[in-house]
Amino acid sequence: MASTDFRLRYPLRVRWAEVDKQGVVFNGHYLTYCDIAITEYMRDIGLRYPEELLALGSDLYVRKATLDYHAGAQYDDELLICARTASLGRTSLRFLVEIVRAASPDDVLIEGELIYVNVDPATKKSSPWPLRLRDLILGYERVAPEQR
Amino acid sequence: MASTDFRLRYPLRVRWAEVDKQGVVFNGHYLTYCDIAITEYMRDIGLRYPEELLALGSDLYVRKATLDYHAGAQYDDELLICARTASLGRTSLRFLVEIVRAASPDDVLIEGELIYVNVDPATKKSSPWPLRLRDLILGYERVAPEQR
Amino acid sequence: MASTDFRLRYPLRVRWAEVDKQGVVFNGHYLTYCDIAITEYMRDIGLRYPEELLALGSDLYVRKATLDYHAGAQYDDELLICARTASLGRTSLRFLVEIVRAASPDDVLIEGELIYVNVDPATKKSSPWPLRLRDLILGYERVAPEQR
Amino acid sequence: MASTDFRLRYPLRVRWAEVDKQGVVFNGHYLTYCDIAITEYMRDIGLRYPEELLALGSDLYVRKATLDYHAGAQYDDELLICARTASLGRTSLRFLVEIVRAASPDDVLIEGELIYVNVDPATKKSSPWPLRLRDLILGYERVAPEQR
């Protein structure tokens, strides 16, 4: 998928502290980048995390994370963290992230897939997405909802 | 799989700096824990990473990482990072990690699967495992090799 | 000061993720090591942080931190994080940390000084140390209290 | 000193992974922010770290770091990392950092002082600043050089 197909393309510069002896970003830090992506995604659709989600009776928990490493980002690289909701279930969503260099956006360095589940802050159990959050995501992505 | 089925069970205490506002270890830090596991695994089979691997003409790169989050570890928890090689291909290996609390080792908090590929340090391309590394892993795990 | 003059000498192995392109631990991570030291120090004197401090009406905040870098720790180094309370004021304490390699404890890699202040968890203002905490520290260190 | 007195005022948003259970940025991460400041400072005066410094026969090592914590930054805060060279010695420089919220730049959250020393990459010993680097800093800051 081309990076231009993502509405969210968040710029981020690789920090010195994130790069290891092999000269590339340590593999775990890409999950920090993915976490920045979900924060900015929520802001972009119109909700400030976590206050405005909590006010809707919603919190987000990661249930599963998968990273495919194609090439490593290097110190001082200007990256684009591209992200979108690929599918929206009743209580979970599948969030896709592609990390590219701003200067060569067709070469995907890292692909990430995160499964987030909606959790009721009171009961700490999974629960259906608040309608407003669902509408905001569907409107932003123009994707059809799934049942699962 | 029971944590006692892993030969490597490395103790690790959760640091304050690793815990987020939700009171649990930030999701990305578990990849740091998995990375500690591969270091200790190599030491346990008899090779010091990276010097002794490099001396064999081998370096390890992560190609894919998958984490399943069942429950979060908390500040000051004493964990066991359990790890084993689940299968050994011609140029890659599948490394499984289970993270449990030392006090309740039957409750798996986090499951990790990492695909490592053997890379020739000179060419930076994937290459077959050095025989000695292969023998050390097979002897340690007593698993049959696969072809792939 | 010799590392053997510290009662707390906590062993810690340098992680891959903590080492930068220069091949040494990134300068900020030593504050994580110092933070581990205060946790273990409290445990060693007989209080589990933060529950048992909070139960005494006390929380710890860092007001000032100073690090002197003499030499860098490297990947897989076995370190000793040595720490002691150097002086105990009415509402603050001066905590000294020396980081050495276990194999050469006379060469100090890093010296740290942290000023912690006692904070009342209810008012979030500085307040005198709980007597019990004061007694535990003075008994552990056998130092004379200061007035300040 | 007012934040407007710094030529470098680099915007940075606090990440979820940087905030601890007390709801504020973990104390060690401010050294990561200071490290970002020196990178951006070098870029701003006209040198890309580390390539262009290394090409001048120069590398930077931190010798001492001091942080004063006045108040904690919180998740999603928009910060300004303000930095300047306060004095320039023969082989070292004193780098001052002030961290403020963009929305209330008069309230300094964190003050940092870092002593960097110029190191000859070949000998790994301290050596006088390259003339070009010295001129760039003096021109940028319009400060008088010191002897030390």
Coordinates of C-alpha atoms in Angstrom, one line a residue:
Chain A
M1 CA 0.0 0.0 0.0
A2 CA 1.3 3.4 -0.9
S3 CA 2.0 5.8 2.0
T4 CA -0.1 8.4 0.2
D5 CA -3.1 6.1 0.9
F6 CA -2.9 6.9 4.6
R7 CA -4.6 10.0 5.8
L8 CA -2.4 10.1 8.9
R9 CA 1.3 10.7 7.9
Y10 CA 3.0 12.0 11.1
P11 CA 6.6 13.3 10.7
L12 CA 9.1 12.1 13.3
R13 CA 12.9 12.4 13.5
V14 CA 14.9 9.5 14.8
R15 CA 16.7 10.3 18.1
W16 CA 20.2 9.5 19.0
A17 CA 19.0 7.6 22.1
E18 CA 16.9 5.3 19.9
V19 CA 19.7 3.9 17.7
D20 CA 21.8 0.9 18.8
K21 CA 25.3 -0.3 18.1
Q22 CA 24.2 -1.8 14.8
G23 CA 23.4 1.8 13.7
V24 CA 19.7 1.3 13.4
V25 CA 16.7 2.0 15.7
F26 CA 16.4 -0.7 18.3
N27 CA 13.6 -3.0 17.3
G28 CA 11.3 -2.3 20.3
H29 CA 11.2 1.5 19.7
Y30 CA 9.0 1.0 16.7
L31 CA 6.2 0.2 19.1
T32 CA 6.8 3.6 20.6
Y33 CA 6.4 5.1 17.1
C34 CA 3.2 3.1 16.7
D35 CA 2.0 4.4 20.0
I36 CA 2.6 8.0 18.8
A37 CA 0.6 7.1 15.7
I38 CA -2.5 6.1 17.7
T39 CA -2.3 9.3 19.8
E40 CA -2.1 11.4 16.7
Y41 CA -4.8 9.4 14.9
M42 CA -7.2 10.0 17.7
R43 CA -6.3 13.7 17.6
D44 CA -6.8 13.7 13.9
I45 CA -10.3 12.2 14.0
G46 CA -11.2 14.7 16.7
L47 CA -10.6 13.1 20.1
R48 CA -7.9 13.9 22.6
Y49 CA -6.5 10.7 24.1
P50 CA -7.2 9.7 26.9
E51 CA -9.5 12.4 28.4
E52 CA -12.1 12.6 25.6
L53 CA -12.2 8.8 25.2
L54 CA -12.5 8.3 28.9
A55 CA -15.4 10.8 28.9
L56 CA -17.1 8.5 26.3
G57 CA -16.6 5.5 28.7
S58 CA -13.8 4.1 26.6
D59 CA -10.1 3.2 27.0
L60 CA -7.8 1.5 24.5
Y61 CA -5.7 -1.6 25.3
V62 CA -3.3 -3.3 22.9
R63 CA -4.1 -7.0 22.6
K64 CA -1.6 -7.9 19.9
A65 CA 1.2 -6.2 18.1
T66 CA 3.1 -7.5 15.0
L67 CA 6.0 -5.8 13.4
D68 CA 7.6 -6.7 10.1
Y69 CA 11.1 -5.3 9.8
H70 CA 12.2 -4.7 6.2
A71 CA 15.0 -2.2 6.8
G72 CA 16.2 -0.2 9.8
A73 CA 15.7 3.6 10.3
Q74 CA 18.9 5.4 11.1
Y75 CA 19.9 8.3 13.3
D76 CA 18.5 11.7 12.3
D77 CA 16.3 10.1 9.6
E78 CA 13.1 12.0 8.9
L79 CA 10.4 9.4 9.0
L80 CA 6.7 9.4 8.2
I81 CA 4.6 7.3 10.5
C82 CA 1.6 6.4 8.4
A83 CA -1.4 4.8 10.0
R84 CA -5.0 3.8 9.4
T85 CA -7.8 1.7 10.8
A86 CA -8.0 -1.3 8.5
S87 CA -11.1 -2.8 10.1
L88 CA -13.4 -2.0 12.9
G89 CA -15.0 -4.8 14.9
R90 CA -17.7 -4.6 17.6
T91 CA -15.1 -4.2 20.4
S92 CA -11.8 -4.1 18.7
L93 CA -10.0 -2.5 15.8
R94 CA -7.1 -3.4 13.6
F95 CA -4.6 -0.5 13.2
L96 CA -2.0 -0.6 10.4
V97 CA 1.2 1.4 10.5
E98 CA 3.8 1.9 7.8
I99 CA 7.0 3.6 8.6
V100 CA 8.9 5.2 5.7
R101 CA 11.6 7.8 5.2
A102 CA 10.0 11.1 4.2
A103 CA 12.6 11.3 1.3
S104 CA 11.7 7.9 -0.1
P105 CA 8.1 7.2 0.9
D106 CA 7.8 4.2 -1.4
D107 CA 10.3 2.1 0.6
V108 CA 8.5 0.7 3.6
L109 CA 11.0 0.2 6.4
I110 CA 8.6 -1.2 9.0
E111 CA 5.0 -2.6 8.9
G112 CA 3.0 -2.8 12.1
E113 CA -0.3 -4.2 12.9
L114 CA -1.9 -3.5 16.3
I115 CA -5.1 -4.9 17.6
Y116 CA -6.7 -2.5 20.0
V117 CA -9.6 -3.5 22.2
N118 CA -12.1 -1.1 23.6
V119 CA -12.2 -1.4 27.4
D120 CA -14.8 0.0 29.8
P121 CA -12.7 2.0 32.3
A122 CA -15.1 1.1 35.1
T123 CA -15.2 -2.7 34.6
K124 CA -11.9 -3.1 32.8
K125 CA -13.7 -5.5 30.4
S126 CA -14.0 -5.3 26.7
S127 CA -17.1 -3.5 25.5
P128 CA -18.5 -2.2 22.2
W129 CA -17.0 1.0 20.8
P130 CA -18.9 4.1 21.8
L131 CA -21.0 5.2 18.8
R132 CA -19.3 8.5 18.6
L133 CA -15.9 7.0 18.3
R134 CA -17.1 4.5 15.7
D135 CA -18.7 7.3 13.7
L136 CA -15.5 9.4 13.8
I137 CA -13.4 6.5 12.6
L138 CA -15.8 5.5 9.9
G139 CA -16.1 9.0 8.7
Y140 CA -12.3 9.6 8.7
E141 CA -11.5 6.3 6.9
R142 CA -14.7 5.9 4.8
V143 CA -14.5 2.2 5.5
A144 CA -17.4 -0.1 5.9
P145 CA -17.8 -1.5 9.4
E146 CA -17.3 -5.3 10.0
Q147 CA -19.1 -7.6 12.3
R148 CA -16.9 -9.6 14.6
Chain B
M1 CA 3.1 -24.4 27.4
A2 CA 4.2 -24.4 31.0
S3 CA 7.0 -22.1 31.9
T4 CA 8.8 -25.1 33.4
D5 CA 9.2 -26.4 29.8
F6 CA 11.6 -23.6 29.0
R7 CA 15.2 -24.2 29.8
L8 CA 15.9 -20.5 29.9
R9 CA 14.0 -18.7 32.7
Y10 CA 15.6 -15.4 33.3
P11 CA 14.6 -13.3 36.3
L12 CA 14.0 -9.7 35.8
R13 CA 12.4 -7.0 38.0
V14 CA 10.2 -4.4 36.4
R15 CA 11.7 -0.9 36.6
W16 CA 9.8 2.3 37.6
A17 CA 10.8 3.9 34.3
E18 CA 9.1 1.1 32.3
V19 CA 5.6 1.6 33.8
D20 CA 3.1 4.0 32.3
K21 CA 0.2 6.0 33.6
Q22 CA -2.1 2.9 33.3
G23 CA 0.2 1.3 35.9
V24 CA 1.5 -1.4 33.6
V25 CA 4.7 -1.8 31.6
F26 CA 4.5 0.1 28.3
N27 CA 3.7 -2.3 25.5
G28 CA 6.9 -1.7 23.6
H29 CA 9.2 -2.5 26.5
Y30 CA 8.4 -6.2 26.3
L31 CA 10.5 -6.3 23.1
T32 CA 13.4 -5.1 25.3
Y33 CA 12.6 -8.0 27.6
C34 CA 12.6 -10.4 24.6
D35 CA 15.9 -8.9 23.5
I36 CA 17.4 -9.6 26.9
A37 CA 16.1 -13.2 26.4
I38 CA 18.1 -13.7 23.2
T39 CA 21.2 -12.4 24.8
E40 CA 20.9 -14.7 27.8
Y41 CA 19.8 -17.6 25.5
M42 CA 23.0 -17.2 23.5
R43 CA 25.1 -17.1 26.8
D44 CA 23.2 -20.2 28.0
I45 CA 23.9 -22.3 25.0
G46 CA 27.6 -21.2 25.2
L47 CA 28.1 -18.1 22.9
R48 CA 28.6 -14.6 24.0
Y49 CA 26.7 -12.2 21.8
P50 CA 27.8 -10.5 19.6
E51 CA 31.6 -11.3 19.7
E52 CA 31.4 -15.0 19.5
L53 CA 28.7 -15.1 16.9
L54 CA 30.6 -12.5 14.7
A55 CA 33.7 -14.7 15.0
L56 CA 31.6 -17.5 13.5
G57 CA 30.6 -15.2 10.6
S58 CA 27.1 -14.7 12.0
D59 CA 24.9 -11.8 13.1
L60 CA 21.3 -11.9 14.2
Y61 CA 18.6 -9.6 12.8
V62 CA 14.9 -9.5 13.8
R63 CA 12.7 -10.0 10.8
K64 CA 9.3 -10.2 12.5
A65 CA 8.1 -9.8 16.1
T66 CA 4.7 -10.6 17.4
L67 CA 3.4 -9.9 21.0
D68 CA 0.2 -11.2 22.5
Y69 CA -0.8 -9.2 25.6
H70 CA -2.8 -11.2 28.1
A71 CA -2.1 -9.1 31.2
G72 CA 0.2 -6.3 32.1
A73 CA 3.3 -6.6 34.4
Q74 CA 3.4 -4.0 37.1
Y75 CA 6.1 -2.0 38.9
D76 CA 8.5 -4.0 41.0
D77 CA 7.0 -7.4 39.7
E78 CA 9.6 -10.1 39.7
L79 CA 9.2 -11.7 36.3
L80 CA 10.6 -14.7 34.6
I81 CA 11.5 -14.3 30.9
C82 CA 11.1 -17.8 29.5
A83 CA 12.5 -18.5 26.0
R84 CA 13.2 -21.3 23.6
T85 CA 13.9 -21.9 20.0
A86 CA 10.8 -23.5 18.6
S87 CA 12.1 -24.2 15.1
L88 CA 15.4 -23.8 13.3
G89 CA 15.4 -23.2 9.6
R90 CA 18.3 -23.0 7.2
T91 CA 18.8 -19.3 7.7
S92 CA 16.2 -18.3 10.3
L93 CA 14.9 -19.4 13.7
R94 CA 11.7 -19.0 15.5
F95 CA 12.2 -17.8 19.1
L96 CA 9.3 -18.1 21.6
V97 CA 9.1 -16.0 24.7
E98 CA 6.7 -16.3 27.6
I99 CA 6.7 -13.7 30.3
V100 CA 5.3 -14.7 33.7
R101 CA 5.4 -13.5 37.3
A102 CA 7.8 -15.6 39.3
A103 CA 5.2 -16.0 42.0
S104 CA 2.5 -17.3 39.6
P105 CA 4.3 -18.9 36.7
D106 CA 1.2 -20.5 35.2
D107 CA -0.4 -17.2 34.3
V108 CA 1.3 -16.1 31.1
L109 CA 1.3 -12.3 30.9
I110 CA 2.8 -11.9 27.5
E111 CA 3.7 -14.3 24.6
G112 CA 6.2 -13.3 22.1
E113 CA 7.4 -14.8 18.8
L114 CA 10.5 -13.5 17.1
I115 CA 11.8 -14.5 13.8
Y116 CA 15.6 -14.0 13.7
V117 CA 17.5 -14.4 10.5
N118 CA 21.2 -15.2 10.3
V119 CA 23.1 -12.5 8.5
D120 CA 26.6 -12.7 7.1
P121 CA 28.3 -9.6 8.7
A122 CA 30.4 -9.1 5.5
T123 CA 27.6 -9.1 2.9
K124 CA 24.7 -8.1 5.2
K125 CA 22.7 -10.9 3.4
S126 CA 20.9 -13.8 5.0
S127 CA 23.0 -17.0 5.0
P128 CA 22.9 -20.5 6.5
W129 CA 23.5 -20.8 10.3
P130 CA 27.1 -21.6 11.2
L131 CA 27.2 -25.3 12.0
R132 CA 28.5 -24.7 15.5
L133 CA 25.6 -22.4 16.3
R134 CA 23.2 -24.9 14.9
D135 CA 24.7 -27.7 16.9
L136 CA 24.6 -25.7 20.1
I137 CA 20.9 -24.8 19.7
L138 CA 19.9 -28.3 18.7
G139 CA 21.8 -29.8 21.7
Y140 CA 20.4 -27.3 24.1
E141 CA 16.8 -27.7 22.9
R142 CA 17.0 -31.3 21.8
V143 CA 14.7 -30.4 18.9
A144 CA 14.8 -31.8 15.4
P145 CA 16.0 -29.4 12.7
E146 CA 13.5 -28.3 10.0
Q147 CA 14.2 -27.6 6.3
R148 CA 12.9 -24.3 5.1
Chain C
M1 CA 35.2 6.7 47.9
A2 CA 35.7 2.9 47.5
S3 CA 32.7 1.0 46.2
T4 CA 33.1 -1.3 49.3
D5 CA 32.1 1.6 51.5
F6 CA 28.6 1.4 50.1
R7 CA 26.2 -1.0 51.8
L8 CA 24.0 -1.1 48.7
R9 CA 25.9 -2.7 45.7
Y10 CA 23.2 -3.8 43.3
P11 CA 24.3 -5.9 40.3
L12 CA 22.9 -4.9 36.9
R13 CA 23.8 -6.0 33.4
V14 CA 23.9 -3.5 30.5
R15 CA 21.2 -4.1 27.9
W16 CA 21.6 -3.9 24.2
A17 CA 18.8 -1.4 24.0
E18 CA 20.7 1.0 26.3
V19 CA 23.9 1.3 24.2
D20 CA 24.2 3.9 21.5
K21 CA 26.2 4.2 18.2
Q22 CA 29.3 5.3 20.2
G23 CA 29.2 1.8 21.8
V24 CA 28.4 3.1 25.3
V25 CA 25.3 3.5 27.4
F26 CA 23.3 6.5 26.4
N27 CA 24.0 9.3 29.0
G28 CA 20.4 9.5 30.1
H29 CA 20.0 5.9 31.0
Y30 CA 22.3 6.3 34.0
L31 CA 19.4 8.1 35.7
T32 CA 17.3 4.9 35.2
Y33 CA 20.1 3.1 36.9
C34 CA 20.1 5.6 39.8
D35 CA 16.3 5.2 40.0
I36 CA 16.8 1.4 40.3
A37 CA 19.2 2.2 43.1
I38 CA 16.7 4.2 45.2
T39 CA 14.1 1.4 44.8
E40 CA 16.6 -1.2 46.0
Y41 CA 17.8 1.1 48.7
M42 CA 14.4 1.4 50.1
R43 CA 13.9 -2.3 50.0
D44 CA 17.2 -2.8 51.7
I45 CA 16.5 -0.5 54.6
G46 CA 13.1 -2.3 54.9
L47 CA 10.5 -0.4 53.0
R48 CA 8.8 -1.3 49.7
Y49 CA 8.5 1.7 47.4
P50 CA 6.0 3.2 47.0
E51 CA 3.3 1.4 49.0
E52 CA 5.1 1.4 52.4
L53 CA 6.3 5.0 52.0
L54 CA 2.8 6.2 51.0
A55 CA 1.4 4.4 54.0
L56 CA 3.8 6.5 56.1
G57 CA 2.5 9.6 54.4
S58 CA 5.6 10.1 52.3
D59 CA 6.5 10.2 48.6
L60 CA 9.8 10.9 47.0
Y61 CA 10.4 13.5 44.3
V62 CA 13.7 14.2 42.6
R63 CA 14.6 17.9 42.9
K64 CA 18.1 17.8 41.4
A65 CA 20.2 15.3 39.6
T66 CA 23.9 15.5 38.7
L67 CA 25.9 13.0 36.8
D68 CA 29.7 13.0 36.3
Y69 CA 30.7 10.8 33.4
H70 CA 34.2 9.4 33.7
A71 CA 33.9 6.4 31.4
G72 CA 31.1 4.7 29.5
A73 CA 29.6 1.3 30.4
Q74 CA 29.4 -1.0 27.5
Y75 CA 27.0 -3.7 26.2
D76 CA 26.8 -6.8 28.5
D77 CA 29.0 -5.2 31.2
E78 CA 28.2 -6.5 34.6
L79 CA 27.9 -3.3 36.7
L80 CA 27.5 -2.6 40.4
I81 CA 25.2 0.3 41.2
C82 CA 26.5 1.5 44.6
A83 CA 24.4 3.9 46.6
R84 CA 24.1 5.6 50.0
T85 CA 22.5 8.5 51.7
A86 CA 25.2 11.0 52.2
S87 CA 23.2 13.5 54.3
L88 CA 19.7 13.6 55.6
G89 CA 18.0 17.0 56.0
R90 CA 14.6 17.8 57.5
T91 CA 12.7 17.4 54.3
S92 CA 15.3 16.2 51.8
L93 CA 18.1 13.8 51.4
R94 CA 21.3 13.6 49.3
F95 CA 21.7 10.3 47.6
L96 CA 25.1 9.4 46.1
V97 CA 25.5 6.7 43.4
E98 CA 28.7 5.3 42.0
I99 CA 28.6 3.0 39.0
V100 CA 31.4 0.6 38.5
R101 CA 32.1 -2.6 36.7
A102 CA 31.9 -5.7 38.9
A103 CA 35.2 -6.9 37.6
S104 CA 37.1 -3.6 38.3
P105 CA 35.2 -1.9 41.2
D106 CA 37.9 0.7 41.8
D107 CA 37.4 2.4 38.5
V108 CA 34.3 4.6 38.9
L109 CA 32.5 5.0 35.6
I110 CA 29.8 7.4 36.7
E111 CA 29.1 9.4 39.8
G112 CA 25.6 10.5 40.5
E113 CA 24.1 12.8 43.1
L114 CA 20.4 13.0 43.6
I115 CA 18.5 15.4 45.8
Y116 CA 15.2 13.8 46.9
V117 CA 12.6 15.7 48.7
N118 CA 9.9 14.2 50.9
V119 CA 6.4 15.1 49.7
D120 CA 3.2 14.7 51.5
P121 CA 1.0 12.7 49.0
A122 CA -2.1 14.6 50.1
T123 CA -0.9 18.2 49.8
K124 CA 2.0 17.5 47.2
K125 CA 4.1 19.9 49.3
S126 CA 7.5 19.1 50.9
S127 CA 7.2 17.9 54.5
P128 CA 9.5 16.5 57.2
W129 CA 10.6 12.9 56.7
P130 CA 8.4 10.4 58.6
L131 CA 10.3 9.4 61.8
R132 CA 10.3 5.8 60.9
L133 CA 11.9 6.4 57.5
R134 CA 14.5 8.7 59.1
D135 CA 15.3 6.0 61.7
L136 CA 15.6 3.3 59.1
I137 CA 18.0 5.4 57.0
L138 CA 20.1 6.5 60.0
G139 CA 20.3 3.0 61.3
Y140 CA 21.3 1.6 57.9
E141 CA 23.9 4.2 57.2
R142 CA 25.0 5.0 60.8
V143 CA 25.2 8.6 59.8
A144 CA 24.5 11.6 62.0
P145 CA 21.5 13.6 60.9
E146 CA 21.9 17.2 59.7
Q147 CA 19.7 20.2 60.2
R148 CA 18.7 22.0 57.0
Chain D
M1 CA 16.3 33.8 31.9
A2 CA 13.3 34.2 29.6
S3 CA 12.8 31.4 27.0
T4 CA 12.6 34.1 24.3
D5 CA 16.3 34.8 25.0
F6 CA 17.2 31.4 23.5
R7 CA 17.6 31.3 19.7
L8 CA 16.9 27.5 19.7
R9 CA 13.4 26.8 20.8
Y10 CA 12.6 23.3 19.6
P11 CA 9.0 22.0 19.9
L12 CA 8.5 18.5 21.2
R13 CA 5.4 16.7 22.3
V14 CA 5.5 14.4 25.4
R15 CA 5.0 10.7 24.5
W16 CA 2.9 8.3 26.4
A17 CA 5.9 6.0 26.9
E18 CA 7.8 8.8 28.6
V19 CA 5.3 9.3 31.4
D20 CA 5.4 7.3 34.6
K21 CA 2.8 6.2 37.3
Q22 CA 3.1 9.6 39.0
G23 CA 1.7 11.1 35.7
V24 CA 4.9 13.0 34.8
V25 CA 7.8 12.4 32.5
F26 CA 10.3 10.0 34.1
N27 CA 13.2 12.1 35.4
G28 CA 15.8 10.5 33.1
H29 CA 14.0 11.2 29.9
Y30 CA 14.8 14.9 30.2
L31 CA 18.4 14.0 29.3
T32 CA 17.0 12.5 26.1
Y33 CA 15.3 15.9 25.5
C34 CA 18.6 17.7 26.2
D35 CA 20.3 15.4 23.7
I36 CA 17.7 16.3 21.1
A37 CA 18.5 19.9 21.8
I38 CA 22.2 19.5 21.1
T39 CA 21.4 17.7 17.8
E40 CA 19.1 20.5 16.7
Y41 CA 21.5 23.2 18.0
M42 CA 24.3 21.8 15.7
R43 CA 21.8 21.7 12.8
D44 CA 20.8 25.3 13.6
I45 CA 24.3 26.7 13.6
G46 CA 25.0 24.8 10.4
L47 CA 26.5 21.4 11.1
R48 CA 24.9 18.1 10.8
Y49 CA 25.8 15.9 13.8
P50 CA 27.9 13.7 13.8
E51 CA 29.1 13.5 10.1
E52 CA 30.0 17.2 9.7
L53 CA 31.7 17.4 13.1
L54 CA 33.6 14.2 12.5
A55 CA 34.8 15.6 9.2
L56 CA 36.2 18.5 11.2
G57 CA 38.0 16.1 13.5
S58 CA 35.6 16.6 16.3
D59 CA 33.2 14.5 18.4
L60 CA 31.2 15.5 21.5
Y61 CA 31.2 13.7 24.8
V62 CA 29.1 14.6 27.8
R63 CA 31.3 15.1 30.9
K64 CA 28.7 16.3 33.3
A65 CA 25.0 16.8 33.3
T66 CA 22.8 18.6 35.9
L67 CA 19.1 18.8 36.0
D68 CA 16.9 21.0 38.2
Y69 CA 13.4 19.7 38.4
H70 CA 10.9 22.5 39.1
A71 CA 7.7 20.8 37.8
G72 CA 6.9 17.8 35.7
A73 CA 5.9 17.7 32.1
Q74 CA 2.8 15.6 31.5
Y75 CA 1.5 13.4 28.7
D76 CA 0.8 15.2 25.4
D77 CA 2.2 18.5 26.7
E78 CA 3.6 20.6 23.9
L79 CA 7.0 21.6 25.1
L80 CA 9.7 24.0 23.9
I81 CA 13.3 22.8 24.5
C82 CA 15.3 26.0 24.7
A83 CA 19.0 25.8 24.5
R84 CA 22.1 27.9 24.2
T85 CA 25.9 27.8 24.7
A86 CA 26.5 29.8 27.8
S87 CA 30.3 29.6 27.6
L88 CA 32.9 28.2 25.3
G89 CA 36.2 27.0 26.6
R90 CA 39.3 25.8 24.8
T91 CA 38.1 22.2 24.8
S92 CA 34.7 22.2 26.4
L93 CA 31.4 24.1 26.3
R94 CA 28.7 24.7 28.8
F95 CA 25.2 24.1 27.3
L96 CA 22.1 25.4 29.0
V97 CA 18.7 24.0 28.4
E98 CA 15.3 25.2 29.7
I99 CA 12.2 23.2 29.2
V100 CA 8.9 25.0 29.2
R101 CA 5.4 24.4 28.0
A102 CA 4.7 26.2 24.7
A103 CA 1.5 27.6 26.2
S104 CA 3.2 29.0 29.3
P105 CA 6.8 29.7 28.4
D106 CA 7.6 31.8 31.5
D107 CA 7.2 28.8 33.8
V108 CA 10.4 26.8 33.6
L109 CA 9.8 23.1 34.3
I110 CA 13.3 21.8 34.0
E111 CA 16.7 23.5 33.8
G112 CA 19.6 21.5 32.5
E113 CA 23.3 22.2 32.3
L114 CA 25.5 20.0 30.2
I115 CA 29.3 20.1 29.9
Y116 CA 30.4 18.8 26.6
V117 CA 34.0 18.2 25.8
N118 CA 35.5 18.1 22.3
V119 CA 37.2 14.8 21.6
D120 CA 39.5 13.9 18.8
P121 CA 37.9 10.9 17.2
A122 CA 41.3 9.4 16.4
T123 CA 42.9 9.6 19.8
K124 CA 39.7 9.7 21.9
K125 CA 41.3 12.6 23.9
S126 CA 40.0 16.0 24.6
S127 CA 41.3 18.6 22.1
P128 CA 40.7 22.2 21.2
W129 CA 37.5 23.0 19.3
P130 CA 37.9 23.1 15.5
L131 CA 38.0 26.8 14.5
R132 CA 35.1 26.4 12.2
L133 CA 32.8 25.0 15.0
R134 CA 34.0 27.7 17.4
D135 CA 33.2 30.4 14.8
L136 CA 29.8 29.0 14.1
I137 CA 28.9 28.9 17.8
L138 CA 30.2 32.4 18.5
G139 CA 28.5 33.8 15.5
Y140 CA 25.2 32.1 16.5
E141 CA 25.3 33.2 20.1
R142 CA 27.2 36.4 19.8
V143 CA 29.1 35.5 23.0
A144 CA 32.6 36.3 23.8
P145 CA 34.9 33.3 24.1
E146 CA 36.5 32.4 27.4
Q147 CA 39.8 30.9 28.2
R148 CA 39.7 27.7 30.3

